[in-house]
Amino acid sequence: MEGYKVFKIKMKRIIYTQRVETVKSYGERRDCADQKIAELIWECGYMPIAINNIPSRVQVFVENIKPEGIVLTGGNDLAAYGGDALERDETETFLLQYGIEMNIPIYGFCRGMQSIANYFGMELVNISGHVATRHILVQSTLWEGREVNSFHNMAVKQIKDPFLVEARSNDGIIEAFRHKNRKIYATMWHPERENLYAIEDINYIKQIFS
C-alpha cells in the first residue's frame, strides 16, 4: 500500500482474555480490556489478539488463530465466588483445557491466577489489605524484596501438587505459582498497571512464551 511500510516479521500469536462489563443504559454486556495489556504483549515482542467471551465460539476461534500463548487477565470474580460473568469462566476453562492438551504456554495474572487455581481444584478465600495498594514479595528466588501492585480481595488458600509457590507477599499471601512440569505460570499483581513496565515482568513473560 502506498504510504505504508510492509512488515513481514513473523511474531508469535498470544491471545488474551477480556473482562465482562454490563452497561445497563444500553442493555449490553461488553467484552473489554485495558489497552495496556495489548501494549505490554507488544512490548514483549508478541502479537496480542483479544478473544471474545462467547463460549460456543471459542473452539472455532482458537483453531483458526492457532495461538502460541495464552494470557488470562484480571477483572470479574469467578462465578463460583459470587461473580456474574459465567461466560468468561466458561471461555477461560476451555482455554485452559485447550492449552494443556496442545501444550501451549499459559500465563494468568490476578483473576487469571484465580482461574488457574480454581481449574486445578485450589480453594480461594477472602482477604483484606490487598486492594489498590503495594507490597513486598518474599520467599522468592525470582523477586525477593520486589515491590508490586495489588488489586485483589481473594487469594489462593493453599497450593496443590503439581504446583509450586514462587512468591508470597510480606503478610504471607501467595502471590505467584507455577506448574512443576508444564508452562503454566501465574502472578497476583498486574504487570500492565505499572507506569513503566517492569523489566522483571517483561523478562518473565518472554521466558514463558519463548
Short mmCIF file of C-alpha atoms in Angstrom, two decimals:
data_model
loop_
_atom_site.label_atom_id
_atom_site.label_comp_id
_atom_site.label_asym_id
_atom_site.label_seq_id
_atom_site.Cartn_x
_atom_site.Cartn_y
_atom_site.Cartn_z
CA MET A 1 0.00 0.00 0.00
CA GLU A 2 1.27 3.43 -0.93
CA GLY A 3 2.44 5.39 2.09
CA TYR A 4 2.71 2.32 4.31
CA LYS A 5 5.67 0.11 5.02
CA VAL A 6 5.10 -3.62 4.64
CA PHE A 7 6.49 -5.66 7.50
CA LYS A 8 6.98 -9.40 7.15
CA ILE A 9 8.25 -10.13 10.64
CA LYS A 10 6.85 -13.40 11.98
CA MET A 11 5.52 -12.90 15.51
CA LYS A 12 4.10 -15.39 17.96
CA ARG A 13 0.34 -15.04 18.39
CA ILE A 14 -0.67 -14.53 22.02
CA ILE A 15 -4.39 -14.47 22.81
CA TYR A 16 -5.59 -12.68 25.92
CA THR A 17 -8.93 -12.72 27.69
CA GLN A 18 -11.19 -9.76 28.41
CA ARG A 19 -13.37 -8.72 31.31
CA VAL A 20 -17.18 -8.56 31.01
CA GLU A 21 -18.87 -5.24 31.76
CA THR A 22 -22.65 -4.75 31.97
CA VAL A 23 -23.85 -1.41 30.59
CA LYS A 24 -27.45 -1.19 31.81
CA SER A 25 -28.30 2.03 29.99
CA TYR A 26 -27.69 0.25 26.66
CA GLY A 27 -28.79 -3.22 27.74
CA GLU A 28 -25.37 -4.56 26.74
CA ARG A 29 -22.76 -6.94 28.08
CA ARG A 30 -19.42 -5.84 26.73
CA ASP A 31 -16.05 -7.55 26.44
CA CYS A 32 -13.27 -5.08 27.18
CA ALA A 33 -9.65 -4.88 28.25
CA ASP A 34 -7.18 -2.18 29.17
CA GLN A 35 -5.17 -1.21 26.09
CA LYS A 36 -2.05 -1.55 28.22
CA ILE A 37 -2.47 -5.34 28.23
CA ALA A 38 -2.06 -5.46 24.46
CA GLU A 39 0.70 -2.86 24.66
CA LEU A 40 2.61 -4.99 27.18
CA ILE A 41 2.34 -8.07 24.96
CA TRP A 42 3.63 -5.99 22.01
CA GLU A 43 6.47 -4.75 24.22
CA CYS A 44 7.45 -8.36 24.90
CA GLY A 45 7.71 -8.96 21.14
CA TYR A 46 4.47 -10.83 20.52
CA MET A 47 1.24 -10.28 18.57
CA PRO A 48 -1.66 -9.65 21.01
CA ILE A 49 -5.09 -10.97 19.99
CA ALA A 50 -8.15 -10.43 22.21
CA ILE A 51 -10.65 -13.28 22.50
CA ASN A 52 -14.41 -12.79 22.93
CA ASN A 53 -16.33 -14.31 25.83
CA ILE A 54 -18.60 -16.40 23.60
CA PRO A 55 -18.10 -19.98 24.85
CA SER A 56 -19.81 -21.58 21.85
CA ARG A 57 -17.29 -19.92 19.50
CA VAL A 58 -14.07 -20.36 21.46
CA GLN A 59 -13.06 -23.63 19.84
CA VAL A 60 -13.51 -22.24 16.32
CA PHE A 61 -11.59 -19.11 17.34
CA VAL A 62 -8.52 -20.92 18.67
CA GLU A 63 -8.46 -23.47 15.85
CA ASN A 64 -8.33 -20.62 13.33
CA ILE A 65 -5.95 -18.33 15.23
CA LYS A 66 -3.67 -21.20 16.35
CA PRO A 67 -2.29 -19.28 19.35
CA GLU A 68 1.23 -19.88 20.58
CA GLY A 69 0.49 -18.49 24.01
CA ILE A 70 -2.47 -17.71 26.28
CA VAL A 71 -2.81 -14.86 28.81
CA LEU A 72 -5.65 -14.95 31.33
CA THR A 73 -6.14 -11.38 32.53
CA GLY A 74 -7.67 -9.60 35.53
CA GLY A 75 -11.21 -8.41 36.33
CA ASN A 76 -14.50 -10.18 37.25
CA ASP A 77 -14.79 -12.52 40.21
CA LEU A 78 -15.28 -16.17 39.36
CA ALA A 79 -18.96 -17.23 39.30
CA ALA A 80 -18.18 -19.87 41.93
CA TYR A 81 -17.28 -17.00 44.29
CA GLY A 82 -20.13 -14.61 43.53
CA GLY A 83 -19.13 -13.24 40.11
CA ASP A 84 -21.67 -12.63 37.35
CA ALA A 85 -19.59 -13.36 34.23
CA LEU A 86 -20.22 -17.07 33.76
CA GLU A 87 -19.48 -16.78 30.02
CA ARG A 88 -15.97 -15.64 30.87
CA ASP A 89 -15.47 -18.55 33.27
CA GLU A 90 -16.52 -20.97 30.53
CA THR A 91 -14.24 -19.29 27.98
CA GLU A 92 -11.22 -19.46 30.25
CA THR A 93 -11.96 -23.05 31.27
CA PHE A 94 -11.89 -24.05 27.61
CA LEU A 95 -8.67 -22.10 27.04
CA LEU A 96 -7.03 -23.92 29.96
CA GLN A 97 -8.17 -27.29 28.63
CA TYR A 98 -7.00 -26.39 25.13
CA GLY A 99 -3.67 -25.02 26.31
CA ILE A 100 -2.94 -28.15 28.33
CA GLU A 101 -3.96 -30.53 25.55
CA MET A 102 -1.97 -28.61 22.91
CA ASN A 103 0.99 -27.87 25.21
CA ILE A 104 0.57 -24.10 24.80
CA PRO A 105 2.21 -21.87 27.46
CA ILE A 106 -0.27 -20.15 29.79
CA TYR A 107 0.21 -17.07 31.98
CA GLY A 108 -2.50 -15.78 34.29
CA PHE A 109 -2.45 -12.63 36.39
CA CYS A 110 -4.82 -11.55 39.19
CA ARG A 111 -8.17 -13.14 38.22
CA GLY A 112 -6.16 -15.22 35.73
CA MET A 113 -4.23 -16.77 38.61
CA GLN A 114 -7.52 -17.44 40.39
CA SER A 115 -8.92 -19.10 37.25
CA ILE A 116 -5.93 -21.43 37.08
CA ALA A 117 -6.18 -22.22 40.78
CA ASN A 118 -9.91 -22.94 40.53
CA TYR A 119 -9.40 -25.14 37.46
CA PHE A 120 -6.92 -27.29 39.38
CA GLY A 121 -9.11 -27.56 42.48
CA MET A 122 -7.42 -24.98 44.69
CA GLU A 123 -9.71 -23.06 47.04
CA LEU A 124 -9.89 -19.25 47.11
CA VAL A 125 -10.51 -17.26 50.29
CA ASN A 126 -11.43 -13.64 51.03
CA ILE A 127 -8.61 -11.45 52.28
CA SER A 128 -8.18 -7.81 53.27
CA GLY A 129 -5.49 -5.23 52.69
CA HIS A 130 -4.73 -6.19 49.09
CA VAL A 131 -6.86 -3.76 47.07
CA ALA A 132 -5.25 -0.67 45.47
CA THR A 133 -2.03 -0.99 47.43
CA ARG A 134 1.54 -2.24 47.05
CA HIS A 135 3.55 -4.79 48.99
CA ILE A 136 6.87 -6.58 49.08
CA LEU A 137 7.47 -10.09 47.72
CA VAL A 138 9.26 -12.60 49.94
CA GLN A 139 10.16 -16.31 49.84
CA SER A 140 11.07 -15.92 46.18
CA THR A 141 14.18 -16.82 44.19
CA LEU A 142 12.97 -14.59 41.34
CA TRP A 143 11.58 -11.47 43.03
CA GLU A 144 12.80 -11.39 46.64
CA GLY A 145 12.29 -7.88 48.02
CA ARG A 146 10.49 -6.57 44.93
CA GLU A 147 7.53 -4.21 45.42
CA VAL A 148 4.44 -4.98 43.30
CA ASN A 149 0.92 -3.64 42.91
CA SER A 150 -2.11 -5.36 44.41
CA PHE A 151 -5.76 -5.22 43.29
CA HIS A 152 -7.40 -8.37 44.65
CA ASN A 153 -9.67 -9.30 47.54
CA MET A 154 -9.41 -13.07 47.09
CA ALA A 155 -6.37 -15.30 47.26
CA VAL A 156 -5.34 -18.93 46.89
CA LYS A 157 -5.61 -20.59 50.29
CA GLN A 158 -3.18 -23.44 49.70
CA ILE A 159 -1.16 -24.70 46.74
CA LYS A 160 -1.77 -28.22 45.49
CA ASP A 161 0.65 -30.53 43.71
CA PRO A 162 1.86 -30.26 40.92
CA PHE A 163 2.23 -26.51 41.60
CA LEU A 164 4.98 -24.66 43.43
CA VAL A 165 4.78 -21.30 45.21
CA GLU A 166 7.13 -18.78 43.57
CA ALA A 167 6.43 -15.78 45.82
CA ARG A 168 4.41 -14.57 48.78
CA SER A 169 3.57 -11.09 49.99
CA ASN A 170 5.15 -9.91 53.21
CA ASP A 171 1.89 -10.76 55.03
CA GLY A 172 2.02 -14.37 53.83
CA ILE A 173 -0.41 -14.32 50.87
CA ILE A 174 0.52 -16.49 47.86
CA GLU A 175 1.44 -14.05 45.07
CA ALA A 176 2.86 -16.35 42.37
CA PHE A 177 2.96 -20.02 41.49
CA ARG A 178 3.93 -22.29 38.61
CA HIS A 179 3.29 -25.81 37.41
CA LYS A 180 6.15 -28.23 38.01
CA ASN A 181 6.05 -29.86 34.59
CA ARG A 182 4.05 -27.60 32.27
CA LYS A 183 4.47 -23.99 31.19
CA ILE A 184 1.65 -22.70 33.38
CA TYR A 185 2.56 -19.63 35.41
CA ALA A 186 0.58 -17.15 37.50
CA THR A 187 1.03 -13.93 39.46
CA MET A 188 -1.43 -11.89 41.51
CA TRP A 189 -0.04 -8.49 40.50
CA HIS A 190 -0.94 -6.70 37.27
CA PRO A 191 2.17 -6.30 35.07
CA GLU A 192 0.30 -3.85 32.80
CA ARG A 193 -0.56 -1.47 35.65
CA GLU A 194 2.96 -0.28 36.27
CA ASN A 195 3.62 3.24 34.90
CA LEU A 196 6.72 1.84 33.24
CA TYR A 197 6.57 -1.87 32.51
CA ALA A 198 8.97 -3.65 34.86
CA ILE A 199 11.87 -5.39 33.16
CA GLU A 200 11.31 -8.29 35.57
CA ASP A 201 7.80 -8.79 34.19
CA ILE A 202 8.88 -8.43 30.58
CA ASN A 203 11.65 -11.00 31.03
CA TYR A 204 9.26 -13.32 32.89
CA ILE A 205 6.66 -13.19 30.10
CA LYS A 206 9.34 -13.72 27.47
CA GLN A 207 10.61 -16.76 29.37
CA ILE A 208 7.09 -18.20 29.50
CA PHE A 209 6.40 -17.83 25.78
CA SER A 210 9.91 -18.42 24.42
#
